[in-house]
XYZ file of C-alpha atoms in Angstrom:
386
model
C 42.863 173.550 70.826
C 43.580 170.918 73.527
C 46.604 168.707 73.236
C 45.753 165.195 71.961
C 46.659 162.250 74.163
C 48.726 159.353 72.808
C 47.901 155.679 73.063
C 50.783 155.294 75.503
C 49.492 158.087 77.784
C 46.007 156.647 77.789
C 47.433 153.237 78.796
C 49.453 154.884 81.594
C 46.324 156.670 82.891
C 44.429 153.420 83.160
C 47.377 151.520 84.642
C 47.320 154.086 87.438
C 43.543 153.793 87.749
C 43.787 150.011 88.325
C 46.631 150.025 90.900
C 44.723 150.860 94.066
C 44.238 149.728 97.609
C 40.439 149.600 97.056
C 40.903 146.986 94.309
C 43.254 144.940 96.478
C 40.778 145.051 99.376
C 37.943 144.004 97.062
C 40.097 141.063 95.948
C 40.201 139.762 99.539
C 36.447 139.071 99.346
C 37.129 136.270 96.790
C 39.070 134.136 99.247
C 36.061 131.925 100.217
C 36.028 130.471 96.658
C 39.610 129.239 96.882
C 42.325 130.454 94.540
C 41.301 128.643 91.312
C 37.564 129.415 91.410
C 38.287 132.928 92.710
C 40.713 133.543 89.812
C 38.140 132.331 87.306
C 35.484 134.638 88.788
C 37.894 137.568 88.709
C 38.954 136.997 85.061
C 35.374 136.344 83.860
C 33.993 139.420 85.623
C 36.749 141.676 84.321
C 36.309 140.341 80.755
C 32.599 141.301 80.868
C 33.239 144.638 82.570
C 36.086 145.696 80.312
C 34.183 144.952 77.053
C 31.523 147.400 78.311
C 34.293 149.798 79.368
C 35.713 149.710 75.815
C 32.432 150.554 74.150
C 31.722 153.379 76.609
C 35.146 154.880 75.976
C 34.931 154.383 72.191
C 31.749 156.466 71.983
C 33.639 159.355 73.596
C 36.671 158.807 71.378
C 34.625 158.874 68.170
C 32.424 161.830 69.196
C 35.091 163.853 70.975
C 32.751 164.351 73.927
C 33.162 163.701 77.645
C 31.412 160.768 79.268
C 28.426 162.739 80.553
C 28.135 164.740 77.355
C 27.759 161.505 75.421
C 24.711 160.555 77.552
C 22.829 163.411 75.859
C 22.773 161.319 72.647
C 20.284 159.015 74.398
C 18.661 161.101 77.120
C 18.668 164.681 75.860
C 20.104 167.772 77.557
C 18.230 167.468 80.844
C 18.689 163.704 80.943
C 22.420 164.134 80.417
C 22.566 166.631 83.269
C 20.670 164.227 85.510
C 23.228 161.448 84.935
C 26.117 163.959 85.238
C 24.781 164.979 88.651
C 24.517 161.297 89.744
C 28.068 160.788 88.449
C 29.391 163.750 90.476
C 27.769 162.325 93.618
C 29.270 158.836 93.094
C 32.682 160.379 92.356
C 32.572 162.377 95.618
C 31.871 159.027 97.300
C 34.688 157.247 95.448
C 37.138 160.074 96.300
C 36.285 159.706 99.990
C 36.555 155.898 99.885
C 39.933 155.950 98.145
C 41.395 158.528 100.550
C 39.900 156.597 103.502
C 41.418 153.277 102.407
C 44.769 154.816 101.625
C 45.005 156.738 104.897
C 44.163 153.655 107.015
C 46.729 151.541 105.180
C 49.499 154.147 105.456
C 48.683 154.723 109.111
C 49.388 151.043 109.830
C 52.915 151.594 108.522
C 53.546 155.051 109.967
C 50.942 155.749 112.704
C 50.803 159.540 112.645
C 46.965 159.536 112.699
C 44.425 158.693 109.982
C 43.339 162.325 109.572
C 46.965 163.411 108.939
C 47.315 160.939 106.082
C 43.899 161.942 104.715
C 45.145 165.530 104.462
C 48.465 164.427 102.884
C 46.746 162.291 100.223
C 44.050 164.930 99.616
C 46.764 167.600 99.096
C 48.619 165.401 96.578
C 45.372 164.773 94.630
C 44.811 168.559 94.418
C 48.385 168.942 93.153
C 47.772 166.281 90.410
C 44.603 168.178 89.351
C 46.480 171.487 89.184
C 49.192 169.928 87.012
C 46.492 168.587 84.660
C 46.021 165.362 82.737
C 47.957 166.481 79.628
C 50.949 167.786 81.599
C 51.520 164.620 83.671
C 53.482 162.803 80.975
C 56.937 162.380 82.558
C 55.539 162.360 86.127
C 53.185 159.520 85.108
C 55.998 157.503 83.505
C 58.128 157.721 86.642
C 55.176 157.086 88.953
C 53.878 154.058 87.016
C 57.323 152.528 86.674
C 57.806 152.819 90.439
C 54.356 151.367 91.130
C 55.020 148.469 88.720
C 58.252 147.510 90.446
C 56.774 147.872 93.941
C 53.733 145.733 93.125
C 56.005 143.031 91.743
C 57.796 143.052 95.088
C 54.466 142.825 96.884
C 53.452 139.838 94.724
C 56.713 138.039 95.599
C 56.117 138.654 99.307
C 52.501 137.325 99.195
C 52.847 134.367 96.847
C 56.374 133.169 97.525
C 57.261 134.285 101.047
C 54.055 133.675 103.017
C 53.650 130.988 105.631
C 50.559 129.455 104.020
C 48.207 130.463 106.846
C 44.556 131.189 106.149
C 41.788 132.957 107.994
C 38.051 132.115 108.254
C 35.885 133.763 105.587
C 32.187 134.381 104.971
C 30.711 132.266 102.139
C 30.313 133.775 98.670
C 28.587 132.301 95.614
C 30.430 132.146 92.272
C 27.814 134.393 90.565
C 28.112 137.016 93.325
C 31.912 136.884 92.932
C 31.644 137.436 89.135
C 29.328 140.377 89.783
C 31.807 141.887 92.231
C 34.551 141.559 89.624
C 32.327 143.199 86.965
C 31.426 146.033 89.389
C 34.905 147.605 89.478
C 35.339 148.226 85.708
C 31.650 149.093 85.637
C 32.329 151.900 88.124
C 34.651 153.516 85.551
C 32.005 153.559 82.729
C 30.893 157.105 83.545
C 34.495 158.343 83.400
C 36.417 156.706 80.582
C 35.338 159.064 77.797
C 36.733 161.982 79.784
C 40.157 160.571 78.884
C 39.538 158.995 75.448
C 37.771 162.025 73.935
C 41.100 163.690 73.134
C 42.810 160.537 71.885
C 45.013 160.759 68.781
C 43.932 157.261 67.749
C 40.358 156.574 68.984
C 40.250 152.791 68.629
C 43.820 152.040 69.759
C 43.648 154.429 72.701
C 40.290 153.047 73.888
C 41.350 149.417 73.424
C 44.612 149.928 75.275
C 42.814 151.746 78.089
C 40.259 148.960 78.627
C 42.801 146.151 78.091
C 45.450 147.563 80.447
C 42.881 148.382 83.081
C 41.449 144.856 82.870
C 44.803 143.146 83.202
C 46.141 145.345 86.035
C 42.803 145.417 87.936
C 42.698 141.602 87.827
C 46.257 141.614 89.101
C 45.224 143.815 92.053
C 42.326 141.433 92.812
C 44.773 138.488 92.746
C 47.069 140.284 95.220
C 44.139 140.840 97.593
C 42.891 137.303 97.245
C 46.382 135.890 97.688
C 46.920 138.031 100.791
C 43.716 136.664 102.272
C 44.369 132.975 101.366
C 48.143 132.632 101.715
C 49.057 135.327 104.225
C 46.447 134.674 106.879
C 43.936 137.289 105.771
C 45.934 140.177 107.211
C 45.732 143.680 105.783
C 48.117 144.633 102.923
C 49.739 147.238 105.145
C 50.357 144.632 107.890
C 51.977 142.315 105.312
C 54.197 145.167 104.160
C 55.271 145.974 107.712
C 55.993 142.298 108.505
C 58.134 142.004 105.316
C 60.098 145.159 106.022
C 58.522 147.222 103.202
C 58.363 150.411 105.274
C 59.127 153.322 102.931
C 58.400 151.212 99.847
C 55.003 150.238 101.253
C 54.274 153.867 101.988
C 55.071 154.784 98.371
C 52.899 151.987 96.979
C 49.863 153.061 99.018
C 50.173 156.821 98.564
C 51.056 156.795 94.861
C 48.407 154.233 93.990
C 45.749 156.125 95.937
C 46.672 159.459 94.331
C 46.898 158.170 90.753
C 43.478 156.471 90.989
C 41.615 159.109 93.049
C 42.914 161.894 90.809
C 40.854 160.433 87.983
C 37.706 160.463 90.157
C 38.137 164.052 91.235
C 39.184 165.240 87.766
C 36.205 163.570 86.084
C 33.871 164.956 88.751
C 35.007 168.367 87.607
C 34.300 167.542 83.987
C 30.833 166.198 84.854
C 30.120 169.322 86.903
C 30.532 171.364 83.721
C 27.776 169.262 82.067
C 25.420 170.119 84.983
C 26.553 173.756 85.363
C 28.162 174.941 82.089
C 29.612 178.128 83.606
C 31.532 176.374 86.352
C 35.324 175.883 86.147
C 35.973 172.159 85.835
C 39.386 172.263 87.541
C 38.036 174.195 90.514
C 35.090 171.774 90.745
C 37.556 168.829 90.744
C 39.533 170.458 93.555
C 36.335 170.985 95.519
C 35.437 167.267 95.091
C 38.906 166.324 96.367
C 38.373 168.514 99.456
C 34.856 167.082 100.067
C 36.269 163.544 99.715
C 39.045 164.348 102.202
C 36.543 165.653 104.739
C 34.313 162.603 104.214
C 37.284 160.254 104.673
C 38.142 161.930 107.969
C 34.556 162.002 109.323
C 32.901 158.763 108.143
C 33.485 155.019 108.319
C 33.930 153.516 104.795
C 35.112 149.991 105.537
C 32.696 148.030 103.268
C 32.145 149.270 99.698
C 30.258 146.323 98.193
C 26.813 147.928 98.495
C 28.217 151.100 96.986
C 29.644 149.164 94.007
C 26.296 147.445 93.392
C 24.441 150.787 93.594
C 26.769 152.224 90.937
C 26.134 149.139 88.758
C 22.371 149.479 89.053
C 22.514 153.151 87.991
C 25.109 153.107 85.250
C 24.844 149.615 83.718
C 21.386 150.213 82.172
C 22.458 153.777 81.201
C 25.467 152.614 79.191
C 23.492 149.722 77.624
C 21.016 152.277 76.280
C 23.823 154.510 75.036
C 25.670 151.662 73.278
C 22.486 150.479 71.549
C 21.558 154.051 70.482
C 24.983 155.031 69.221
C 26.047 151.880 67.386
C 22.785 150.237 66.320
C 19.803 152.592 66.310
C 21.942 155.658 65.301
C 19.705 157.745 67.526
C 20.618 161.250 68.692
C 18.550 163.179 71.221
C 21.293 165.705 72.118
C 19.288 168.600 70.668
C 16.183 167.719 72.685
C 15.514 168.626 76.279
C 14.792 165.069 77.368
C 14.167 161.636 75.801
C 11.415 160.131 77.970
C 11.327 156.775 76.143
C 14.924 155.998 77.022
C 14.483 157.367 80.533
C 11.605 154.945 81.095
C 13.784 152.067 79.803
C 16.549 153.132 82.217
C 14.094 153.116 85.152
C 12.990 149.575 84.228
C 16.666 148.533 83.926
C 17.503 150.019 87.356
C 14.713 148.113 89.151
C 15.409 144.896 87.253
C 19.068 145.125 88.331
C 18.079 145.614 91.970
C 15.711 142.680 91.711
C 18.290 140.438 90.037
C 20.662 141.013 92.979
C 18.571 138.505 94.914
C 19.073 135.781 92.249
C 22.252 133.760 91.912
C 23.401 133.508 88.244
C 26.785 132.065 87.279
C 27.752 135.062 85.096
C 26.404 137.679 87.522
C 23.348 139.849 86.897
C 24.957 142.759 85.027
C 25.187 140.878 81.733
C 21.543 139.803 81.850
C 20.235 143.267 82.734
C 22.356 145.006 80.110
C 21.397 142.499 77.397
C 17.679 143.003 78.172
C 18.004 146.812 78.209
C 20.077 146.711 75.026
C 17.400 144.710 73.141
C 14.590 146.848 74.572
C 16.326 150.057 73.481
C 16.754 148.728 69.901
C 13.093 147.655 69.707
C 11.863 151.007 71.107
C 14.205 152.928 68.758
C 12.972 151.043 65.657
C 9.316 151.522 66.631
C 9.737 155.244 67.332
C 11.537 155.703 63.977
C 8.512 154.184 62.216
Protein backbone atom coordinates (compact mmCIF):
# COMPACT_ATOMS: atom_id res chain seq x y z
CA UNK A 1 0.00 0.00 0.00
CA UNK A 2 1.36 3.43 -0.99
CA UNK A 3 2.15 5.99 1.67
CA UNK A 4 -0.55 8.67 1.98
CA UNK A 5 0.49 12.29 1.47
CA UNK A 6 -0.32 14.92 4.08
CA UNK A 7 -1.98 18.27 3.47
CA UNK A 8 1.34 19.97 4.21
CA UNK A 9 3.22 17.84 1.66
CA UNK A 10 0.61 18.53 -1.00
CA UNK A 11 0.93 22.26 -0.33
CA UNK A 12 4.73 22.01 -0.61
CA UNK A 13 4.46 20.18 -3.93
CA UNK A 14 2.32 22.94 -5.42
CA UNK A 15 4.44 25.71 -3.95
CA UNK A 16 7.34 24.18 -5.86
CA UNK A 17 5.22 23.86 -9.00
CA UNK A 18 4.39 27.57 -8.96
CA UNK A 19 7.91 28.93 -8.36
CA UNK A 20 9.36 28.80 -11.85
CA UNK A 21 11.17 30.91 -14.40
CA UNK A 22 8.47 30.12 -16.99
CA UNK A 23 5.83 31.76 -14.78
CA UNK A 24 8.02 34.81 -14.20
CA UNK A 25 8.66 35.13 -17.95
CA UNK A 26 4.92 34.85 -18.65
CA UNK A 27 4.34 37.63 -16.13
CA UNK A 28 6.48 40.00 -18.21
CA UNK A 29 3.84 39.85 -20.97
CA UNK A 30 1.40 41.76 -18.72
CA UNK A 31 3.53 44.91 -18.62
CA UNK A 32 1.61 46.69 -21.46
CA UNK A 33 -1.47 46.89 -19.19
CA UNK A 34 0.35 48.80 -16.48
CA UNK A 35 0.75 47.46 -12.96
CA UNK A 36 -2.83 47.92 -11.64
CA UNK A 37 -4.69 46.50 -14.66
CA UNK A 38 -2.06 43.81 -15.08
CA UNK A 39 -2.43 42.79 -11.42
CA UNK A 40 -6.22 42.61 -11.80
CA UNK A 41 -5.90 40.42 -14.91
CA UNK A 42 -3.43 38.12 -13.13
CA UNK A 43 -5.63 37.71 -10.03
CA UNK A 44 -8.85 37.25 -12.01
CA UNK A 45 -7.28 34.70 -14.35
CA UNK A 46 -5.75 32.71 -11.51
CA UNK A 47 -9.04 32.72 -9.58
CA UNK A 48 -10.81 31.17 -12.59
CA UNK A 49 -8.01 28.70 -13.32
CA UNK A 50 -7.54 27.56 -9.74
CA UNK A 51 -11.24 26.87 -9.16
CA UNK A 52 -11.04 24.48 -12.12
CA UNK A 53 -7.76 23.10 -10.77
CA UNK A 54 -9.46 22.35 -7.45
CA UNK A 55 -12.32 20.39 -9.01
CA UNK A 56 -9.96 18.43 -11.25
CA UNK A 57 -7.81 17.48 -8.25
CA UNK A 58 -10.81 16.72 -6.03
CA UNK A 59 -12.07 14.10 -8.49
CA UNK A 60 -8.74 12.29 -8.18
CA UNK A 61 -8.70 12.68 -4.40
CA UNK A 62 -12.21 11.21 -4.03
CA UNK A 63 -11.71 8.37 -6.52
CA UNK A 64 -8.10 7.55 -5.65
CA UNK A 65 -7.20 7.59 -9.34
CA UNK A 66 -4.54 9.44 -11.30
CA UNK A 67 -5.49 12.36 -13.54
CA UNK A 68 -5.64 10.37 -16.77
CA UNK A 69 -7.35 7.41 -15.10
CA UNK A 70 -10.17 9.74 -14.03
CA UNK A 71 -10.81 10.70 -17.67
CA UNK A 72 -12.07 7.16 -18.23
CA UNK A 73 -15.16 8.08 -16.17
CA UNK A 74 -16.26 10.29 -19.07
CA UNK A 75 -14.51 8.91 -22.14
CA UNK A 76 -14.10 5.16 -21.55
CA UNK A 77 -10.89 3.14 -21.64
CA UNK A 78 -9.76 4.10 -25.14
CA UNK A 79 -10.82 7.71 -24.64
CA UNK A 80 -8.80 7.85 -21.42
CA UNK A 81 -5.77 6.48 -23.23
CA UNK A 82 -6.18 9.06 -25.98
CA UNK A 83 -6.07 11.95 -23.49
CA UNK A 84 -3.24 10.29 -21.57
CA UNK A 85 -1.20 10.17 -24.79
CA UNK A 86 -1.93 13.87 -25.46
CA UNK A 87 -0.91 14.60 -21.88
CA UNK A 88 2.40 12.76 -22.24
CA UNK A 89 3.14 14.77 -25.40
CA UNK A 90 2.37 18.12 -23.73
CA UNK A 91 4.45 17.14 -20.69
CA UNK A 92 7.44 16.30 -22.89
CA UNK A 93 6.99 19.79 -24.33
CA UNK A 94 6.70 21.38 -20.87
CA UNK A 95 9.79 19.53 -19.65
CA UNK A 96 11.79 20.86 -22.59
CA UNK A 97 10.47 24.41 -22.12
CA UNK A 98 11.29 24.47 -18.41
CA UNK A 99 14.82 23.13 -18.91
CA UNK A 100 15.34 25.56 -21.81
CA UNK A 101 14.21 28.60 -19.77
CA UNK A 102 16.23 27.55 -16.73
CA UNK A 103 19.42 26.87 -18.70
CA UNK A 104 19.30 30.23 -20.53
CA UNK A 105 18.73 32.11 -17.26
CA UNK A 106 21.54 30.29 -15.41
CA UNK A 107 23.88 30.76 -18.36
CA UNK A 108 23.45 34.54 -18.06
CA UNK A 109 24.82 34.30 -14.51
CA UNK A 110 27.50 31.66 -15.10
CA UNK A 111 28.17 31.39 -18.87
CA UNK A 112 29.41 27.82 -19.18
CA UNK A 113 27.19 27.12 -22.19
CA UNK A 114 23.41 26.55 -22.42
CA UNK A 115 23.82 22.84 -23.20
CA UNK A 116 25.92 22.33 -20.05
CA UNK A 117 23.18 23.77 -17.85
CA UNK A 118 20.53 21.75 -19.73
CA UNK A 119 22.44 18.59 -18.78
CA UNK A 120 22.85 19.72 -15.14
CA UNK A 121 19.14 20.56 -14.72
CA UNK A 122 18.09 17.38 -16.56
CA UNK A 123 20.29 15.25 -14.28
CA UNK A 124 18.79 16.85 -11.14
CA UNK A 125 15.25 16.19 -12.42
CA UNK A 126 16.15 12.52 -12.94
CA UNK A 127 17.52 12.44 -9.37
CA UNK A 128 14.24 13.91 -8.03
CA UNK A 129 12.29 11.21 -9.93
CA UNK A 130 14.50 8.45 -8.51
CA UNK A 131 13.98 9.75 -4.96
CA UNK A 132 10.21 9.70 -5.54
CA UNK A 133 7.36 11.99 -4.53
CA UNK A 134 6.70 10.32 -1.15
CA UNK A 135 10.38 10.35 -0.11
CA UNK A 136 11.04 14.03 -0.80
CA UNK A 137 9.61 15.26 2.52
CA UNK A 138 12.66 16.81 4.24
CA UNK A 139 14.33 17.70 0.95
CA UNK A 140 11.17 19.54 -0.12
CA UNK A 141 10.94 21.46 3.19
CA UNK A 142 14.55 22.67 2.88
CA UNK A 143 14.21 23.43 -0.84
CA UNK A 144 10.93 25.35 -0.51
CA UNK A 145 12.20 27.35 2.50
CA UNK A 146 15.27 28.36 0.51
CA UNK A 147 13.17 29.26 -2.53
CA UNK A 148 10.78 31.30 -0.37
CA UNK A 149 13.60 33.37 1.12
CA UNK A 150 15.33 33.88 -2.22
CA UNK A 151 12.14 34.99 -3.98
CA UNK A 152 11.53 37.51 -1.20
CA UNK A 153 15.00 38.91 -1.88
CA UNK A 154 14.19 39.03 -5.60
CA UNK A 155 10.95 40.93 -4.86
CA UNK A 156 12.87 43.51 -2.80
CA UNK A 157 15.36 44.03 -5.62
CA UNK A 158 12.67 44.51 -8.27
CA UNK A 159 10.09 46.55 -6.38
CA UNK A 160 12.24 48.57 -3.99
CA UNK A 161 15.71 48.85 -5.56
CA UNK A 162 14.97 49.41 -9.25
CA UNK A 163 15.60 52.66 -11.07
CA UNK A 164 12.06 52.97 -12.40
CA UNK A 165 13.03 52.48 -16.05
CA UNK A 166 10.64 50.90 -18.48
CA UNK A 167 10.94 49.29 -21.89
CA UNK A 168 8.60 49.45 -24.92
CA UNK A 169 6.02 46.64 -25.05
CA UNK A 170 3.60 45.17 -27.56
CA UNK A 171 -0.06 45.94 -26.85
CA UNK A 172 -2.24 43.37 -25.07
CA UNK A 173 -5.99 43.45 -24.42
CA UNK A 174 -7.35 42.86 -20.92
CA UNK A 175 -9.28 39.75 -22.00
CA UNK A 176 -6.18 38.24 -23.62
CA UNK A 177 -4.23 38.95 -20.42
CA UNK A 178 -6.88 37.21 -18.28
CA UNK A 179 -6.74 34.23 -20.65
CA UNK A 180 -2.95 34.08 -20.33
CA UNK A 181 -3.32 34.07 -16.53
CA UNK A 182 -5.92 31.28 -16.71
CA UNK A 183 -3.68 29.27 -19.04
CA UNK A 184 -0.97 28.49 -16.48
CA UNK A 185 -3.17 26.80 -13.81
CA UNK A 186 -5.10 25.24 -16.70
CA UNK A 187 -1.90 23.57 -17.87
CA UNK A 188 -1.77 21.70 -14.53
CA UNK A 189 -5.32 20.27 -14.84
CA UNK A 190 -4.10 17.01 -16.43
CA UNK A 191 -1.59 16.51 -13.58
CA UNK A 192 -3.08 17.50 -10.23
CA UNK A 193 -4.86 14.22 -9.46
CA UNK A 194 -1.52 12.41 -9.76
CA UNK A 195 -0.65 14.08 -6.44
CA UNK A 196 -4.05 14.33 -4.71
CA UNK A 197 -5.08 10.70 -5.31
CA UNK A 198 -3.04 9.54 -2.30
CA UNK A 199 -4.06 12.41 -0.02
CA UNK A 200 -4.89 11.64 3.62
CA UNK A 201 -7.59 14.33 3.62
CA UNK A 202 -9.05 14.69 0.10
CA UNK A 203 -10.78 18.07 0.43
CA UNK A 204 -8.13 19.79 2.56
CA UNK A 205 -5.24 18.50 0.44
CA UNK A 206 -6.89 19.52 -2.84
CA UNK A 207 -7.94 22.94 -1.55
CA UNK A 208 -4.47 23.68 -0.16
CA UNK A 209 -2.87 22.54 -3.43
CA UNK A 210 -5.03 24.81 -5.62
CA UNK A 211 -4.93 27.73 -3.16
CA UNK A 212 -1.15 27.66 -2.61
CA UNK A 213 -0.52 27.26 -6.32
CA UNK A 214 -2.81 30.20 -7.14
CA UNK A 215 -1.18 32.54 -4.60
CA UNK A 216 2.41 31.65 -5.47
CA UNK A 217 1.83 31.55 -9.23
CA UNK A 218 0.28 35.04 -9.06
CA UNK A 219 3.32 36.14 -7.07
CA UNK A 220 5.62 34.83 -9.84
CA UNK A 221 3.57 36.72 -12.45
CA UNK A 222 3.88 39.89 -10.35
CA UNK A 223 7.67 39.45 -10.19
CA UNK A 224 7.85 39.12 -13.97
CA UNK A 225 5.53 42.07 -14.58
CA UNK A 226 7.42 44.17 -12.02
CA UNK A 227 10.74 43.30 -13.64
CA UNK A 228 9.39 44.42 -17.03
CA UNK A 229 7.78 47.65 -15.77
CA UNK A 230 10.14 48.82 -13.01
CA UNK A 231 13.48 47.30 -13.99
CA UNK A 232 13.58 48.24 -17.65
CA UNK A 233 12.23 44.98 -19.06
CA UNK A 234 15.53 43.15 -18.55
CA UNK A 235 15.66 39.41 -17.97
CA UNK A 236 15.39 38.08 -14.41
CA UNK A 237 18.90 36.67 -14.65
CA UNK A 238 20.28 40.07 -15.75
CA UNK A 239 18.56 41.72 -12.76
CA UNK A 240 20.10 39.12 -10.44
CA UNK A 241 23.58 39.71 -11.87
CA UNK A 242 23.18 43.52 -11.62
CA UNK A 243 22.12 43.19 -7.97
CA UNK A 244 24.96 40.85 -7.02
CA UNK A 245 22.77 37.76 -6.61
CA UNK A 246 25.31 35.42 -8.18
CA UNK A 247 25.17 32.11 -6.28
CA UNK A 248 21.74 32.95 -4.79
CA UNK A 249 20.37 33.65 -8.28
CA UNK A 250 21.82 30.37 -9.49
CA UNK A 251 20.03 28.53 -6.67
CA UNK A 252 16.70 30.27 -7.36
CA UNK A 253 16.75 29.34 -11.03
CA UNK A 254 18.01 25.77 -10.73
CA UNK A 255 15.87 24.79 -7.73
CA UNK A 256 12.71 26.38 -9.11
CA UNK A 257 13.24 24.71 -12.49
CA UNK A 258 13.87 21.30 -10.95
CA UNK A 259 10.95 21.36 -8.48
CA UNK A 260 8.51 22.38 -11.21
CA UNK A 261 9.80 20.23 -14.06
CA UNK A 262 10.02 17.17 -11.83
CA UNK A 263 6.20 17.24 -11.58
CA UNK A 264 5.91 17.32 -15.38
CA UNK A 265 8.24 14.38 -15.94
CA UNK A 266 6.84 12.39 -13.00
CA UNK A 267 3.25 12.84 -14.19
CA UNK A 268 4.25 11.95 -17.74
CA UNK A 269 5.40 8.63 -16.33
CA UNK A 270 2.07 8.11 -14.57
CA UNK A 271 0.13 8.98 -17.75
CA UNK A 272 2.32 6.59 -19.74
CA UNK A 273 1.05 3.75 -17.55
CA UNK A 274 -2.52 4.66 -18.57
CA UNK A 275 -1.55 4.33 -22.25
CA UNK A 276 0.73 1.30 -21.81
CA UNK A 277 -0.22 -0.53 -18.57
CA UNK A 278 2.90 -2.73 -18.55
CA UNK A 279 5.36 0.15 -18.66
CA UNK A 280 7.29 1.23 -15.54
CA UNK A 281 6.10 4.74 -14.66
CA UNK A 282 9.38 5.84 -13.07
CA UNK A 283 11.42 4.73 -16.09
CA UNK A 284 8.94 6.49 -18.40
CA UNK A 285 9.32 9.68 -16.33
CA UNK A 286 13.11 9.48 -16.61
CA UNK A 287 12.79 8.99 -20.38
CA UNK A 288 10.59 12.11 -20.59
CA UNK A 289 13.23 14.07 -18.63
CA UNK A 290 15.89 12.90 -21.10
CA UNK A 291 13.73 13.79 -24.12
CA UNK A 292 13.01 17.21 -22.63
CA UNK A 293 16.72 17.79 -22.05
CA UNK A 294 17.52 16.89 -25.67
CA UNK A 295 14.70 19.14 -26.91
CA UNK A 296 15.95 22.04 -24.76
CA UNK A 297 19.43 21.68 -26.25
CA UNK A 298 18.28 21.36 -29.87
CA UNK A 299 15.27 23.69 -30.27
CA UNK A 300 14.34 27.34 -29.73
CA UNK A 301 11.57 27.68 -27.11
CA UNK A 302 11.49 31.43 -26.47
CA UNK A 303 7.73 32.06 -26.82
CA UNK A 304 5.30 29.66 -25.12
CA UNK A 305 2.01 31.56 -25.47
CA UNK A 306 0.77 29.50 -28.44
CA UNK A 307 1.69 26.33 -26.56
CA UNK A 308 -0.30 27.48 -23.51
CA UNK A 309 -3.36 28.24 -25.63
CA UNK A 310 -3.11 24.83 -27.36
CA UNK A 311 -3.08 23.11 -23.96
CA UNK A 312 -6.15 25.14 -22.96
CA UNK A 313 -8.05 24.19 -26.11
CA UNK A 314 -7.38 20.48 -25.51
CA UNK A 315 -7.81 20.14 -21.76
CA UNK A 316 -10.34 22.86 -20.83
CA UNK A 317 -13.28 21.13 -22.60
CA UNK A 318 -12.03 17.75 -21.36
CA UNK A 319 -12.09 18.77 -17.70
CA UNK A 320 -15.46 20.56 -18.10
CA UNK A 321 -16.97 17.28 -19.32
CA UNK A 322 -15.34 15.34 -16.49
CA UNK A 323 -16.55 17.77 -13.78
CA UNK A 324 -20.11 17.71 -15.15
CA UNK A 325 -20.14 13.92 -15.37
CA UNK A 326 -18.60 13.26 -11.97
CA UNK A 327 -20.45 15.81 -9.83
CA UNK A 328 -23.77 16.36 -11.64
CA UNK A 329 -24.67 13.59 -14.08
CA UNK A 330 -23.01 10.85 -11.94
CA UNK A 331 -21.98 9.18 -15.18
CA UNK A 332 -19.30 6.44 -15.36
CA UNK A 333 -18.01 5.06 -18.67
CA UNK A 334 -14.83 3.55 -17.22
CA UNK A 335 -15.99 0.00 -18.03
CA UNK A 336 -16.73 0.89 -21.66
CA UNK A 337 -14.21 1.05 -24.49
CA UNK A 338 -15.20 4.56 -25.53
CA UNK A 339 -17.93 7.12 -24.87
CA UNK A 340 -18.58 8.69 -28.28
CA UNK A 341 -21.16 11.22 -27.04
CA UNK A 342 -18.68 12.90 -24.72
CA UNK A 343 -15.94 12.65 -27.32
CA UNK A 344 -18.14 14.54 -29.80
CA UNK A 345 -18.82 17.21 -27.16
CA UNK A 346 -15.06 17.51 -26.57
CA UNK A 347 -14.42 18.01 -30.31
CA UNK A 348 -17.04 20.78 -30.38
CA UNK A 349 -15.45 22.37 -27.30
CA UNK A 350 -11.98 22.22 -28.87
CA UNK A 351 -13.05 24.03 -32.04
CA UNK A 352 -15.17 26.57 -30.15
CA UNK A 353 -12.13 27.39 -27.98
CA UNK A 354 -9.95 27.90 -31.07
CA UNK A 355 -12.64 30.11 -32.62
CA UNK A 356 -13.10 32.15 -29.42
CA UNK A 357 -9.39 32.99 -29.41
CA UNK A 358 -10.19 35.54 -32.13
CA UNK A 359 -12.77 37.31 -29.94
CA UNK A 360 -11.87 39.70 -27.12
CA UNK A 361 -13.89 38.98 -23.95
CA UNK A 362 -13.12 40.66 -20.63
CA UNK A 363 -12.97 37.35 -18.69
CA UNK A 364 -11.09 35.44 -21.37
CA UNK A 365 -12.56 32.64 -23.49
CA UNK A 366 -11.87 29.64 -21.22
CA UNK A 367 -14.77 30.38 -18.86
CA UNK A 368 -17.25 30.74 -21.75
CA UNK A 369 -16.14 27.55 -23.49
CA UNK A 370 -16.11 25.51 -20.29
CA UNK A 371 -19.53 26.79 -19.22
CA UNK A 372 -20.99 25.86 -22.62
CA UNK A 373 -19.37 22.41 -22.60
CA UNK A 374 -20.46 21.87 -18.98
CA UNK A 375 -24.12 22.60 -19.80
CA UNK A 376 -23.99 20.56 -23.01
CA UNK A 377 -22.57 17.56 -21.11
CA UNK A 378 -25.35 17.73 -18.50
CA UNK A 379 -28.06 17.96 -21.17
CA UNK A 380 -26.57 15.06 -23.16
CA UNK A 381 -26.15 13.00 -19.99
CA UNK A 382 -29.78 13.51 -18.93
CA UNK A 383 -31.09 12.68 -22.41
CA UNK A 384 -28.98 9.53 -22.70
CA UNK A 385 -30.13 8.37 -19.24
CA UNK A 386 -33.74 8.65 -20.41
